């Protein structure tokens, strides 16, 4: 059996133009940026991680105990205002914990108000901590 080798032919639509290899962009320019910025690989690390490729910096969370302390105080203070039938959200949550601990081996029923106070109190706490982290770090890193 004889095999035939097909000669390379031009692809319809491309004509006889050759495809050049893509060149690397060296400068990025924009109407909004006055000075051109050099394109760089976002995965390379400038000797910060010991030569490893990382997508995030090591201390990406940048925890600060000021945020935790002020966030906790910032949530406990307004949730302790007696606004729900003369009782506070924190008081109702702690009362429901005590009522559920009264029959300890048995867990709370699905219809227990404990779940409402638990979810509401913790949702408010986590929102307060999240916005506190955004605000505190935004101020220290001069975003606003």
GROMACS .gro file of N, CA and C in nm, residues 80-136:
model
  171
   80UNK      N    1  -2.927   4.505   7.211
   80UNK     CA    2  -2.972   4.503   7.350
   80UNK      C    3  -3.077   4.610   7.380
   81UNK      N    4  -3.117   4.685   7.280
   81UNK     CA    5  -3.222   4.785   7.297
   81UNK      C    6  -3.358   4.714   7.302
   82UNK      N    7  -3.438   4.738   7.405
   82UNK     CA    8  -3.568   4.669   7.414
   82UNK      C    9  -3.667   4.721   7.310
   83UNK      N   10  -3.670   4.656   7.194
   83UNK     CA   11  -3.754   4.702   7.084
   83UNK      C   12  -3.861   4.602   7.043
   84UNK      N   13  -3.855   4.478   7.092
   84UNK     CA   14  -3.950   4.374   7.054
   84UNK      C   15  -4.039   4.345   7.176
   85UNK      N   16  -4.154   4.408   7.183
   85UNK     CA   17  -4.248   4.393   7.296
   85UNK      C   18  -4.179   4.421   7.429
   86UNK      N   19  -4.093   4.521   7.432
   86UNK     CA   20  -4.024   4.558   7.556
   86UNK      C   21  -3.905   4.469   7.589
   87UNK      N   22  -3.868   4.382   7.499
   87UNK     CA   23  -3.752   4.296   7.521
   87UNK      C   24  -3.651   4.318   7.408
   88UNK      N   25  -3.526   4.291   7.438
   88UNK     CA   26  -3.422   4.308   7.336
   88UNK      C   27  -3.399   4.177   7.263
   89UNK      N   28  -3.336   4.188   7.146
   89UNK     CA   29  -3.304   4.068   7.068
   89UNK      C   30  -3.205   3.980   7.142
   90UNK      N   31  -3.106   4.041   7.207
   90UNK     CA   32  -3.008   3.964   7.284
   90UNK      C   33  -3.077   3.896   7.402
   91UNK      N   34  -3.166   3.967   7.469
   91UNK     CA   35  -3.239   3.908   7.582
   91UNK      C   36  -3.326   3.792   7.538
   92UNK      N   37  -3.397   3.809   7.427
   92UNK     CA   38  -3.482   3.700   7.377
   92UNK      C   39  -3.399   3.578   7.337
   93UNK      N   40  -3.283   3.603   7.276
   93UNK     CA   41  -3.195   3.493   7.235
   93UNK      C   42  -3.144   3.418   7.357
   94UNK      N   43  -3.097   3.493   7.458
   94UNK     CA   44  -3.044   3.426   7.578
   94UNK      C   45  -3.155   3.357   7.658
   95UNK      N   46  -3.276   3.414   7.661
   95UNK     CA   47  -3.389   3.347   7.726
   95UNK      C   48  -3.422   3.216   7.657
   96UNK      N   49  -3.419   3.216   7.524
   96UNK     CA   50  -3.450   3.093   7.451
   96UNK      C   51  -3.341   2.987   7.471
   97UNK      N   52  -3.217   3.031   7.490
   97UNK     CA   53  -3.110   2.935   7.521
   97UNK      C   54  -3.138   2.870   7.656
   98UNK      N   55  -3.175   2.952   7.755
   98UNK     CA   56  -3.207   2.898   7.887
   98UNK      C   57  -3.326   2.804   7.884
   99UNK      N   58  -3.429   2.839   7.807
   99UNK     CA   59  -3.548   2.753   7.798
   99UNK      C   60  -3.514   2.620   7.731
  100UNK      N   61  -3.427   2.623   7.634
  100UNK     CA   62  -3.390   2.498   7.566
  100UNK      C   63  -3.295   2.414   7.650
  101UNK      N   64  -3.211   2.478   7.732
  101UNK     CA   65  -3.121   2.403   7.820
  101UNK      C   66  -3.197   2.340   7.937
  102UNK      N   67  -3.319   2.388   7.964
  102UNK     CA   68  -3.400   2.331   8.072
  102UNK      C   69  -3.434   2.185   8.044
  103UNK      N   70  -3.448   2.148   7.919
  103UNK     CA   71  -3.472   2.006   7.882
  103UNK      C   72  -3.356   1.959   7.794
  104UNK      N   73  -3.235   1.962   7.854
  104UNK     CA   74  -3.110   1.948   7.782
  104UNK      C   75  -3.095   1.826   7.692
  105UNK      N   76  -3.115   1.706   7.734
  105UNK     CA   77  -3.084   1.598   7.639
  105UNK      C   78  -3.168   1.604   7.512
  106UNK      N   79  -3.282   1.667   7.519
  106UNK     CA   80  -3.367   1.680   7.401
  106UNK      C   81  -3.339   1.815   7.337
  107UNK      N   82  -3.313   1.816   7.209
  107UNK     CA   83  -3.283   1.939   7.137
  107UNK      C   84  -3.406   2.024   7.114
  108UNK      N   85  -3.387   2.145   7.065
  108UNK     CA   86  -3.502   2.232   7.039
  108UNK      C   87  -3.585   2.182   6.922
  109UNK      N   88  -3.715   2.201   6.932
  109UNK     CA   89  -3.806   2.161   6.824
  109UNK      C   90  -3.791   2.259   6.708
  110UNK      N   91  -3.834   2.218   6.591
  110UNK     CA   92  -3.824   2.305   6.474
  110UNK      C   93  -3.917   2.427   6.486
  111UNK      N   94  -4.021   2.415   6.566
  111UNK     CA   95  -4.115   2.527   6.584
  111UNK      C   96  -4.076   2.617   6.701
  112UNK      N   97  -3.963   2.589   6.765
  112UNK     CA   98  -3.918   2.669   6.879
  112UNK      C   99  -3.872   2.807   6.832
  113UNK      N  100  -3.905   2.912   6.909
  113UNK     CA  101  -3.857   3.046   6.872
  113UNK      C  102  -3.706   3.061   6.885
  114UNK      N  103  -3.641   2.963   6.946
  114UNK     CA  104  -3.495   2.964   6.958
  114UNK      C  105  -3.429   2.980   6.822
  115UNK      N  106  -3.477   2.912   6.721
  115UNK     CA  107  -3.415   2.916   6.588
  115UNK      C  108  -3.426   3.055   6.525
  116UNK      N  109  -3.539   3.120   6.543
  116UNK     CA  110  -3.556   3.255   6.491
  116UNK      C  111  -3.457   3.351   6.554
  117UNK      N  112  -3.446   3.345   6.689
  117UNK     CA  113  -3.354   3.436   6.758
  117UNK      C  114  -3.209   3.401   6.728
  118UNK      N  115  -3.179   3.274   6.715
  118UNK     CA  116  -3.042   3.231   6.683
  118UNK      C  117  -2.999   3.284   6.546
  119UNK      N  118  -3.082   3.264   6.446
  119UNK     CA  119  -3.047   3.305   6.309
  119UNK      C  120  -3.043   3.458   6.300
  120UNK      N  121  -3.140   3.525   6.359
  120UNK     CA  122  -3.144   3.672   6.351
  120UNK      C  123  -3.026   3.734   6.422
  121UNK      N  124  -2.995   3.686   6.542
  121UNK     CA  125  -2.885   3.744   6.619
  121UNK      C  126  -2.753   3.722   6.548
  122UNK      N  127  -2.728   3.601   6.500
  122UNK     CA  128  -2.600   3.572   6.436
  122UNK      C  129  -2.588   3.638   6.298
  123UNK      N  130  -2.697   3.648   6.226
  123UNK     CA  131  -2.693   3.718   6.098
  123UNK      C  132  -2.653   3.864   6.118
  124UNK      N  133  -2.713   3.928   6.217
  124UNK     CA  134  -2.675   4.066   6.248
  124UNK      C  135  -2.531   4.078   6.292
  125UNK      N  136  -2.483   3.983   6.372
  125UNK     CA  137  -2.345   3.986   6.418
  125UNK      C  138  -2.248   3.972   6.301
  126UNK      N  139  -2.274   3.876   6.212
  126UNK     CA  140  -2.182   3.853   6.100
  126UNK      C  141  -2.186   3.969   6.001
  127UNK      N  142  -2.302   4.030   5.980
  127UNK     CA  143  -2.308   4.149   5.895
  127UNK      C  144  -2.229   4.264   5.956
  128UNK      N  145  -2.241   4.281   6.086
  128UNK     CA  146  -2.168   4.388   6.153
  128UNK      C  147  -2.017   4.363   6.145
  129UNK      N  148  -1.974   4.240   6.164
  129UNK     CA  149  -1.831   4.208   6.153
  129UNK      C  150  -1.780   4.224   6.011
  130UNK      N  151  -1.860   4.184   5.913
  130UNK     CA  152  -1.818   4.196   5.773
  130UNK      C  153  -1.805   4.342   5.732
  131UNK      N  154  -1.906   4.422   5.763
  131UNK     CA  155  -1.898   4.564   5.729
  131UNK      C  156  -1.790   4.635   5.809
  132UNK      N  157  -1.767   4.589   5.932
  132UNK     CA  158  -1.658   4.646   6.011
  132UNK      C  159  -1.523   4.616   5.950
  133UNK      N  160  -1.504   4.494   5.900
  133UNK     CA  161  -1.379   4.457   5.834
  133UNK      C  162  -1.359   4.540   5.707
  134UNK      N  163  -1.466   4.555   5.629
  134UNK     CA  164  -1.456   4.634   5.506
  134UNK      C  165  -1.424   4.779   5.538
  135UNK      N  166  -1.494   4.836   5.634
  135UNK     CA  167  -1.472   4.976   5.668
  135UNK      C  168  -1.337   5.001   5.731
  136UNK      N  169  -1.296   4.916   5.825
  136UNK     CA  170  -1.169   4.937   5.895
  136UNK      C  171  -1.052   4.920   5.800
   0.00000   0.00000   0.00000
